[in-house]
């Protein structure tokens, strides 16, 4: 299909956004344009459909319940076949992030823990007091790792760092935003709450803003890709309830100036959330290993909440995270109670009602089986691998590393279309993350990349990819123009519409 040249679209970036969205609405209302757009998106999506649905026509698919149940052996055989198809790439370390540990023995151990507790649900604290014990201990261990010991010293228990487990980083962040919204309404009477975040902060904050009626004010990052403190200060007004920083942020892997940001928040009596979803189980150990890690956790008096993902570098199974608060009074705004329901008095600390006790047990088992020594060793291997990768990428003249990252390495190019490089890497099995604003690609280094030979293979393939793109300037690629256009097209509503159609596609059997 004919995609507009991203370069020509960039000119439109100088048009005021309000004018653009008005133009977009106007254009979409013109039947010819609408028809053209829907034809173009349909073509694009049907091209994607094949690669998204590789099992179609190759195995049984269910659009309704089978009348009689299938045999367990048959179901297991099918699941095993699917797993065998899919495990290769992450096991070999060909993907950015995604599987953070992946060691066979570690996974087997977690699976045994899951099997033991698969029926457990902390909603029934009387039936499964073990789930409550595990959750309380995971929260305590995460807090202690993130500066709570120093923060709690000399304080009464109600002022200690506390928290909850959630289903993942997004839920942890959404819980925190909802907590601040209710805190600000009750303690300050703010009814039109706003929060200020650097452009790099995770979209989970936008999602929370969208769900909970909080206005998101995004501030561009500075030249080093870290949050801009002066610009953040300017964005604060009387409705501001919360400032945000990441340690590190997902796109460029750099740590925001949390000390300055949180101090700004403290002086203005605002909440401050450090998003350590990605770095919470890495940075404390990196510091012990002698790396330069700026302060980012509860040791800073202005940090009032944090998120940290047990299901990333905590090496637990997917579906668990921790949200932490400074003091139980703040956490109380997260809780929900219903006292008038005929079903009895009801309470729930997080968004879900019933929760998977098994995943809490798995997170607990991961933490206590790894121990400080285990996390230190894992962090050492990841940082050494990341160092080798950074060095190798910097040695390629056409590429440059964005900012000064620890273990999430974003790189771009002044002379080549970096998305074409990414596409070429994709042909060699590497699944990297495409970034935009500016166009770049990143690799989140995990234990998978610390396996012997993986970093060397990555760098060799990257050198080849760069040479290939240089030697074939006319080659368009299939995904590269889509990325280019998604990054450059000024009508963001169109991009959003396309993403919604893409999600529809995911739900097609
Ligand atoms: C992964 C991540 C999140 C969101 O976590 P999910 O577990 O995907 O919901 C938030 N912030 C950062 C920095 C992350 O890396």
Coordinates of C-alpha atoms and ligand atoms in Angstrom, one line a residue:
X1 CA 0.0 0.0 0.0
X2 CA 1.1 3.6 -0.6
X3 CA 2.1 5.2 2.7
X4 CA 2.8 8.9 2.8
X5 CA 6.5 9.8 3.0
X6 CA 7.2 10.5 6.7
X7 CA 9.4 13.4 5.8
X8 CA 6.7 15.3 4.1
X9 CA 4.4 14.7 7.1
X10 CA 7.0 16.2 9.5
X11 CA 6.2 19.7 8.0
X12 CA 2.8 19.4 9.6
X13 CA 4.4 19.3 13.0
X14 CA 4.6 23.0 12.9
X15 CA 0.9 23.4 12.7
X16 CA -0.8 24.0 16.0
X17 CA -2.2 20.7 17.4
X18 CA -5.8 22.2 17.9
X19 CA -5.9 23.2 14.2
X20 CA -4.6 19.8 13.2
X21 CA -7.3 17.9 15.2
X22 CA -10.0 20.2 13.8
X23 CA -8.6 19.5 10.3
X24 CA -8.5 15.8 11.1
X25 CA -12.2 15.8 12.2
X26 CA -13.1 17.8 9.1
X27 CA -11.2 15.5 6.7
X28 CA -12.7 12.4 8.3
X29 CA -16.2 13.8 7.8
X30 CA -15.6 13.9 4.0
X31 CA -16.9 10.6 2.6
X32 CA -14.2 10.2 0.0
X33 CA -11.5 10.7 2.6
X34 CA -13.2 8.4 5.0
X35 CA -13.5 5.7 2.4
X36 CA -9.9 6.1 1.4
X37 CA -8.7 5.9 5.0
X38 CA -10.8 2.8 5.8
X39 CA -9.5 1.1 2.6
X40 CA -5.9 1.9 3.5
X41 CA -6.2 0.7 7.1
X42 CA -8.0 -2.5 6.0
X43 CA -5.2 -3.3 3.6
X44 CA -2.6 -2.7 6.2
X45 CA -4.4 -4.8 8.8
X46 CA -5.1 -7.7 6.5
X47 CA -1.4 -7.7 5.8
X48 CA -0.7 -7.9 9.5
X49 CA -3.4 -10.5 10.1
X50 CA -1.5 -13.4 8.7
X51 CA 1.5 -12.9 11.0
X52 CA -0.7 -12.3 14.0
X53 CA -2.7 -15.5 13.5
X54 CA -0.1 -18.2 12.5
X55 CA -2.2 -21.1 13.8
X56 CA -5.2 -20.4 11.7
X57 CA -6.2 -23.4 9.6
X58 CA -3.4 -25.4 11.1
X59 CA -5.1 -26.5 14.3
X60 CA -8.4 -26.7 16.0
X61 CA -10.1 -23.4 16.9
X62 CA -13.1 -23.0 19.1
X63 CA -15.9 -20.5 18.5
X64 CA -18.2 -22.2 20.9
X65 CA -17.7 -24.8 23.7
X66 CA -17.0 -28.2 22.5
X67 CA -20.1 -30.3 23.2
X68 CA -18.1 -32.9 25.0
X69 CA -14.9 -32.1 26.8
X70 CA -11.6 -32.9 25.0
X71 CA -9.3 -35.3 26.7
X72 CA -6.8 -33.7 29.1
X73 CA -3.9 -35.5 27.3
X74 CA -4.9 -34.1 24.0
X75 CA -5.2 -30.6 25.4
X76 CA -1.9 -30.9 27.0
X77 CA -0.3 -32.2 23.9
X78 CA -1.6 -29.2 21.9
X79 CA -0.4 -26.7 24.6
X80 CA 3.0 -28.3 24.6
X81 CA 3.2 -28.0 20.8
X82 CA 2.3 -24.3 21.0
X83 CA 4.8 -23.7 23.7
X84 CA 7.5 -25.5 21.7
X85 CA 6.7 -23.2 18.8
X86 CA 7.0 -20.0 20.9
X87 CA 9.7 -20.5 23.4
X88 CA 12.8 -20.5 21.2
X89 CA 13.1 -16.8 20.6
X90 CA 12.9 -15.7 24.3
X91 CA 14.9 -18.6 25.5
X92 CA 17.8 -17.7 23.2
X93 CA 17.7 -14.1 24.3
X94 CA 16.4 -12.7 21.0
X95 CA 13.8 -10.4 22.6
X96 CA 14.0 -7.1 24.5
X97 CA 12.7 -7.5 28.0
X98 CA 9.6 -9.8 28.1
X99 CA 11.2 -12.8 30.0
X100 CA 13.5 -11.4 32.6
X101 CA 15.0 -14.6 34.1
X102 CA 13.9 -17.6 32.0
X103 CA 16.3 -20.1 33.7
X104 CA 14.8 -23.6 33.3
X105 CA 15.3 -24.5 37.0
X106 CA 13.9 -21.2 38.3
X107 CA 10.8 -21.6 36.1
X108 CA 10.3 -25.2 37.2
X109 CA 10.5 -24.1 40.8
X110 CA 8.0 -21.3 40.3
X111 CA 5.6 -23.7 38.5
X112 CA 5.7 -26.1 41.5
X113 CA 4.9 -23.3 43.8
X114 CA 2.0 -22.3 41.5
X115 CA 0.7 -25.8 41.4
X116 CA 0.7 -26.0 45.2
X117 CA -1.3 -22.8 45.7
X118 CA -3.4 -22.6 42.5
X119 CA -6.7 -22.6 44.4
X120 CA -5.7 -19.9 46.9
X121 CA -7.4 -16.4 47.0
X122 CA -6.5 -13.7 49.5
X123 CA -10.1 -12.5 49.3
X124 CA -10.8 -15.4 51.7
X125 CA -8.2 -14.5 54.3
X126 CA -9.7 -17.1 56.7
X127 CA -9.3 -19.9 54.2
X128 CA -5.8 -19.0 53.0
X129 CA -3.9 -17.1 55.7
X130 CA -0.8 -18.2 53.8
X131 CA -1.7 -15.9 50.9
X132 CA -2.0 -13.0 53.4
X133 CA 1.3 -13.9 54.9
X134 CA 3.0 -14.1 51.5
X135 CA 1.6 -10.7 50.4
X136 CA 2.5 -8.9 53.6
X137 CA 6.1 -10.3 53.3
X138 CA 6.5 -9.5 49.6
X139 CA 5.4 -5.9 50.4
X140 CA 7.8 -5.7 53.4
X141 CA 10.7 -7.1 51.5
X142 CA 10.2 -4.7 48.5
X143 CA 9.8 -1.8 50.9
X144 CA 13.0 -2.7 52.8
X145 CA 14.9 -3.0 49.5
X146 CA 13.7 0.5 48.5
X147 CA 14.9 2.5 51.4
X148 CA 12.1 1.9 53.9
X149 CA 14.5 0.9 56.7
X150 CA 16.0 4.4 56.7
X151 CA 12.7 6.1 56.1
X152 CA 11.0 4.3 59.0
X153 CA 13.7 4.9 61.6
X154 CA 12.3 6.9 64.5
X155 CA 8.8 6.9 63.0
X156 CA 5.6 5.5 64.5
X157 CA 4.3 2.4 62.6
X158 CA 1.5 4.4 60.9
X159 CA 4.2 6.4 59.2
X160 CA 6.1 3.4 57.9
X161 CA 6.4 2.5 54.3
X162 CA 3.5 0.1 53.4
X163 CA 1.8 -1.1 50.3
X164 CA -0.1 -3.8 48.4
X165 CA 0.5 -6.3 45.7
X166 CA -1.2 -5.9 42.4
X167 CA -1.5 -7.7 39.1
X168 CA 1.3 -5.7 37.4
X169 CA 3.0 -2.3 36.9
X170 CA -0.1 -0.8 35.3
X171 CA -2.3 -1.7 38.2
X172 CA 0.3 -0.5 40.7
X173 CA 0.4 2.9 38.9
X174 CA -3.3 3.2 38.5
X175 CA -3.8 2.4 42.2
X176 CA -1.4 5.1 43.1
X177 CA -3.1 7.7 40.9
X178 CA -6.5 6.8 42.3
X179 CA -5.1 7.0 45.8
X180 CA -3.7 10.5 45.2
X181 CA -6.9 11.7 43.6
X182 CA -9.0 10.6 46.6
X183 CA -6.3 11.9 49.0
X184 CA -6.3 15.4 47.4
X185 CA -10.1 15.6 47.3
X186 CA -10.4 14.7 50.9
X187 CA -7.5 16.6 52.4
X188 CA -7.3 19.6 50.0
X189 CA -10.7 19.8 48.4
X190 CA -9.2 19.5 44.9
X191 CA -11.9 18.4 42.5
X192 CA -10.1 19.0 39.2
X193 CA -6.9 17.1 39.9
X194 CA -3.9 17.3 37.6
X195 CA -0.6 15.5 37.6
X196 CA 2.7 16.3 35.9
X197 CA 4.9 13.7 34.3
X198 CA 7.9 13.7 31.9
X199 CA 7.1 12.6 28.4
X200 CA 9.0 9.4 29.1
X201 CA 6.8 8.2 31.9
X202 CA 4.8 5.0 31.2
X203 CA 1.4 5.3 29.4
X204 CA -0.1 3.5 32.5
X205 CA -0.2 7.1 34.0
X206 CA -2.3 8.3 31.0
X207 CA -4.5 5.2 31.4
X208 CA -5.0 6.1 35.1
X209 CA -5.7 9.8 34.1
X210 CA -8.2 8.5 31.6
X211 CA -9.9 6.1 34.0
X212 CA -10.0 8.4 37.0
X213 CA -10.6 11.8 35.7
X214 CA -7.2 13.2 36.4
X215 CA -5.7 15.7 33.9
X216 CA -2.3 14.5 32.7
X217 CA 0.2 17.3 32.0
X218 CA 3.2 16.0 30.0
X219 CA 6.5 17.9 30.1
X220 CA 9.2 17.2 27.4
X221 CA 12.3 15.6 28.7
X222 CA 15.7 17.4 28.7
X223 CA 18.4 16.8 26.1
X224 CA 19.8 13.9 28.2
X225 CA 16.3 12.3 28.1
X226 CA 15.8 12.8 31.8
X227 CA 12.8 14.8 33.3
X228 CA 13.2 18.5 33.1
X229 CA 12.9 19.9 36.6
X230 CA 12.5 23.5 35.7
X231 CA 9.8 22.7 33.2
X232 CA 8.1 20.5 35.7
X233 CA 8.0 23.3 38.2
X234 CA 6.4 25.6 35.6
X235 CA 3.7 23.0 34.9
X236 CA 2.5 23.0 38.5
X237 CA -0.7 24.9 39.4
X238 CA -3.3 24.8 42.3
X239 CA -4.9 21.7 40.9
X240 CA -1.7 19.7 40.8
X241 CA -1.8 16.7 43.1
X242 CA 1.1 14.6 42.0
X243 CA 4.5 14.7 40.3
X244 CA 6.1 11.6 38.6
X245 CA 9.5 10.4 37.9
X246 CA 10.9 7.0 36.6
X247 CA 13.9 5.0 37.8
X248 CA 14.5 4.2 35.0
X249 CA 12.0 5.2 32.3
X250 CA 11.0 2.5 29.8
X251 CA 11.9 4.3 26.5
X252 CA 15.5 5.4 27.1
X253 CA 16.3 3.6 30.4
X254 CA 17.6 6.7 32.1
X255 CA 16.9 7.6 35.7
X256 CA 15.0 10.9 36.2
X257 CA 16.4 13.5 38.7
X258 CA 14.2 12.0 41.4
X259 CA 16.0 13.9 44.3
X260 CA 15.2 17.3 42.7
X261 CA 11.7 16.3 41.5
X262 CA 10.7 14.8 44.8
X263 CA 12.0 17.8 46.7
X264 CA 10.0 20.1 44.5
X265 CA 6.9 18.0 45.3
X266 CA 7.7 18.0 49.0
X267 CA 8.1 21.8 49.1
X268 CA 4.7 22.2 47.3
X269 CA 3.0 19.5 49.5
X270 CA 2.3 17.3 46.5
X271 CA 2.5 13.6 46.1
X272 CA 5.6 12.2 44.4
X273 CA 5.6 8.8 42.7
X274 CA 8.8 7.0 41.7
X275 CA 8.0 4.5 39.0
X276 CA 10.5 1.8 39.7
X277 CA 8.5 -0.9 37.9
X278 CA 11.5 -1.7 35.7
X279 CA 14.4 -0.7 38.0
X280 CA 13.2 -1.5 41.5
X281 CA 14.9 -4.9 41.6
X282 CA 18.0 -3.8 39.7
X283 CA 19.1 -0.4 41.0
X284 CA 19.5 -1.3 44.7
X285 CA 21.9 -4.1 43.7
X286 CA 23.6 -2.0 41.1
X287 CA 24.4 0.5 43.9
X288 CA 25.8 -2.3 46.1
X289 CA 28.0 -3.4 43.1
X290 CA 29.5 0.1 43.1
X291 CA 27.6 1.6 40.2
X292 CA 26.6 5.2 40.1
X293 CA 22.9 5.1 41.1
X294 CA 21.4 8.5 42.0
X295 CA 18.9 8.4 45.0
X296 CA 15.4 7.4 43.8
X297 CA 13.6 5.6 46.6
X298 CA 12.1 6.2 50.1
X299 CA 15.4 7.5 51.4
X300 CA 14.3 10.7 49.7
X301 CA 11.8 12.4 52.1
X302 CA 9.7 13.7 49.2
X303 CA 9.1 10.3 47.6
X304 CA 5.6 9.3 48.8
X305 CA 4.9 6.3 46.7
X306 CA 6.6 3.8 44.4
X307 CA 5.8 1.0 42.0
X308 CA 8.1 -2.0 41.6
X309 CA 7.4 -5.1 39.4
X310 CA 8.0 -8.5 40.9
X311 CA 7.1 -9.9 37.5
X312 CA 10.0 -8.1 35.8
X313 CA 13.4 -8.2 37.5
X314 CA 11.9 -9.7 40.6
X315 CA 11.8 -12.8 38.4
X316 CA 8.3 -14.0 39.4
X317 CA 5.7 -15.2 37.0
X318 CA 3.6 -12.6 35.0
X319 CA 0.9 -11.0 37.0
X320 CA 2.4 -9.5 40.1
X321 CA 3.8 -6.1 41.2
X322 CA 4.0 -4.0 44.4
X323 CA 2.8 -0.5 45.1
X324 CA 4.3 1.2 48.1
X325 CA 3.2 4.3 50.1
X326 CA 4.8 6.4 52.8
X327 CA 2.3 5.8 55.7
X328 CA -0.9 4.0 56.1
X329 CA -3.0 7.2 55.9
X330 CA -2.1 7.5 52.3
X331 CA -2.7 3.8 51.5
X332 CA -6.2 4.0 53.1
X333 CA -7.3 6.1 50.1
X334 CA -6.6 3.1 47.9
X335 CA -8.9 0.8 49.9
X336 CA -12.5 0.1 49.0
X337 CA -15.3 -0.9 51.4
X338 CA -19.0 -1.6 51.0
X339 CA -21.1 -1.8 54.2
X340 CA -24.7 -2.0 52.9
X341 CA -24.6 -4.9 50.4
X342 CA -26.9 -7.8 51.2
X343 CA -24.0 -10.1 50.5
X344 CA -22.4 -8.9 53.7
X345 CA -19.8 -6.4 54.6
X346 CA -17.2 -6.3 51.8
X347 CA -13.7 -4.8 51.4
X348 CA -11.0 -5.0 48.8
X349 CA -7.6 -3.3 48.9
X350 CA -7.0 -3.2 45.1
X351 CA -9.0 -3.2 41.9
X352 CA -9.7 -6.9 41.7
X353 CA -12.0 -8.7 44.0
X354 CA -10.8 -12.3 43.9
X355 CA -7.0 -12.4 43.4
X356 CA -4.7 -15.2 42.3
X357 CA -3.1 -16.3 45.6
X358 CA -0.8 -18.6 43.6
X359 CA 0.9 -15.6 41.9
X360 CA 1.5 -14.0 45.2
X361 CA 3.0 -17.3 46.5
X362 CA 5.2 -17.4 43.3
X363 CA 6.4 -13.8 43.9
X364 CA 7.2 -14.6 47.5
X365 CA 9.0 -17.8 46.5
X366 CA 11.0 -16.0 43.8
X367 CA 12.1 -13.3 46.3
X368 CA 13.1 -15.7 49.1
X369 CA 14.8 -18.2 46.8
X370 CA 16.8 -15.5 45.1
X371 CA 17.8 -13.6 48.2
X372 CA 20.1 -10.6 48.1
X373 CA 23.0 -12.7 46.8
X374 CA 20.9 -14.0 44.0
X375 CA 19.7 -10.6 42.9
X376 CA 23.2 -9.2 43.2
X377 CA 24.7 -11.9 41.0
X378 CA 21.8 -11.5 38.5
X379 CA 22.3 -7.7 38.4
X380 CA 26.1 -8.1 38.0
X381 CA 25.6 -10.3 34.9
X382 CA 23.0 -8.0 33.4
X383 CA 25.1 -4.9 33.9
X384 CA 28.2 -6.5 32.5
X385 CA 26.3 -7.6 29.5
X386 CA 24.7 -4.2 29.1
X387 CA 28.2 -2.6 29.2
X388 CA 29.5 -4.9 26.5
X389 CA 26.4 -4.1 24.3
X390 CA 26.7 -0.3 24.9
X391 CA 30.4 -0.4 23.9
X392 CA 29.6 -2.5 20.8
X393 CA 26.8 -0.2 19.7
X394 CA 28.9 3.0 20.3
X395 CA 31.6 1.4 18.1
X396 CA 29.3 1.4 15.1
X397 CA 29.8 4.8 13.5
X398 CA 26.3 5.1 12.1
X399 CA 24.7 4.5 15.5
X400 CA 24.5 6.4 18.8
X401 CA 23.2 5.5 22.3
X402 CA 20.5 7.9 23.6
X403 CA 21.4 9.4 27.0
X404 CA 23.4 7.4 29.6
X405 CA 21.5 4.3 30.4
X406 CA 22.3 1.4 32.7
X407 CA 20.5 -1.6 31.2
X408 CA 17.9 -0.5 28.8
X409 CA 19.8 0.7 25.8
X410 CA 18.1 2.9 23.2
X411 CA 20.0 3.7 20.0
X412 CA 19.3 5.8 17.0
X413 CA 21.0 7.0 13.8
X414 CA 21.7 10.3 12.2
X415 CA 22.3 8.8 8.8
X416 CA 20.1 5.7 8.5
X417 CA 16.4 4.9 9.0
X418 CA 16.7 3.1 12.3
X419 CA 13.4 1.3 11.7
X420 CA 15.0 -0.3 8.7
X421 CA 17.8 -1.5 10.9
X422 CA 15.2 -2.8 13.3
X423 CA 13.4 -4.6 10.5
X424 CA 16.6 -6.2 9.3
X425 CA 17.3 -7.3 12.9
X426 CA 13.8 -8.8 12.9
X427 CA 14.6 -10.9 9.9
X428 CA 17.4 -12.3 12.0
X429 CA 15.0 -13.2 14.8
X430 CA 15.6 -10.2 17.0
X431 CA 12.6 -8.6 18.5
X432 CA 13.5 -5.0 19.6
X433 CA 11.2 -2.2 20.7
X434 CA 10.7 0.6 18.3
X435 CA 10.6 4.1 19.9
X436 CA 9.6 7.4 18.5
X437 CA 10.0 11.1 19.2
X438 CA 12.9 10.7 18.4
X439 CA 13.0 7.6 16.2
X440 CA 15.1 4.9 18.0
X441 CA 15.2 1.3 19.0
X442 CA 15.8 -0.2 22.4
X443 CA 16.9 -3.4 23.9
X444 CA 16.0 -4.1 27.6
X445 CA 18.8 -6.3 28.8
X446 CA 17.8 -9.3 30.9
X447 CA 19.4 -12.5 32.1
X448 CA 18.6 -14.1 28.8
X449 CA 21.2 -11.8 27.1
X450 CA 23.7 -12.7 29.8
X451 CA 24.0 -16.2 28.4
X452 CA 27.3 -17.0 26.6
X453 CA 27.5 -15.7 23.1
X454 CA 24.2 -13.7 23.0
X455 CA 25.7 -10.2 23.2
X456 CA 28.3 -11.1 20.6
X457 CA 25.6 -12.5 18.2
X458 CA 23.5 -9.4 18.8
X459 CA 26.4 -7.0 17.9
X460 CA 27.4 -9.1 14.9
X461 CA 23.9 -9.0 13.6
X462 CA 23.5 -5.3 14.3
X463 CA 26.7 -4.5 12.4
X464 CA 25.4 -6.6 9.5
X465 CA 22.0 -4.9 9.6
X466 CA 23.6 -1.4 9.5
X467 CA 25.8 -2.4 6.6
X468 CA 22.8 -3.9 4.8
X469 CA 20.6 -0.8 5.2
X470 CA 23.6 1.4 4.1
X471 CA 24.1 -0.7 1.0
X472 CA 20.4 -0.8 0.1
X473 CA 19.1 2.7 0.5
X474 CA 16.2 2.1 -1.9
X475 CA 14.7 -0.8 0.0
X476 CA 11.5 0.2 1.6
X477 CA 10.8 -2.7 4.0
X478 CA 7.3 -3.7 5.2
X479 CA 7.2 -2.6 8.9
X480 CA 9.8 0.2 8.7
X481 CA 7.4 2.6 6.8
X482 CA 4.6 1.7 9.2
X483 CA 6.8 2.7 12.2
X484 CA 8.0 5.8 10.3
X485 CA 4.5 6.8 9.5
X486 CA 3.2 6.1 13.0
X487 CA 6.0 8.3 14.4
X488 CA 5.5 11.1 11.9
X489 CA 1.8 11.4 11.0
X490 CA 0.5 14.5 12.7
X491 CA -3.1 13.3 12.9
X492 CA -2.8 11.3 16.1
X493 CA -6.5 10.4 16.1
X494 CA -5.8 8.4 12.9
X495 CA -3.0 6.5 14.7
X496 CA -5.3 5.8 17.6
X497 CA -8.1 4.6 15.3
X498 CA -5.7 2.3 13.7
X499 CA -4.6 0.8 17.0
X500 CA -8.2 0.2 18.0
X501 CA -8.7 -1.7 14.7
X502 CA -5.6 -3.6 15.5
X503 CA -7.0 -4.6 18.9
X504 CA -10.2 -5.8 17.2
X505 CA -8.0 -8.0 15.0
X506 CA -6.4 -9.5 18.1
X507 CA -9.9 -10.6 19.3
X508 CA -10.8 -12.4 16.0
X509 CA -10.7 -16.2 16.4
Ligands
LIG1 C1 6.7 -2.3 32.6 C2 6.6 -0.9 33.1 C3 5.4 -0.4 33.5 C4 4.0 -1.1 33.4 O1 4.0 -2.4 33.8 P1 3.1 -3.6 33.3 O2 3.6 -4.7 34.2 O3 3.4 -3.9 31.9 O4 1.7 -3.3 33.5 C5 5.4 0.8 34.1 N1 6.5 1.6 34.2 C6 7.7 1.1 33.7 C7 8.9 2.0 33.8 C8 7.7 -0.2 33.1 O5 8.9 -0.6 32.6

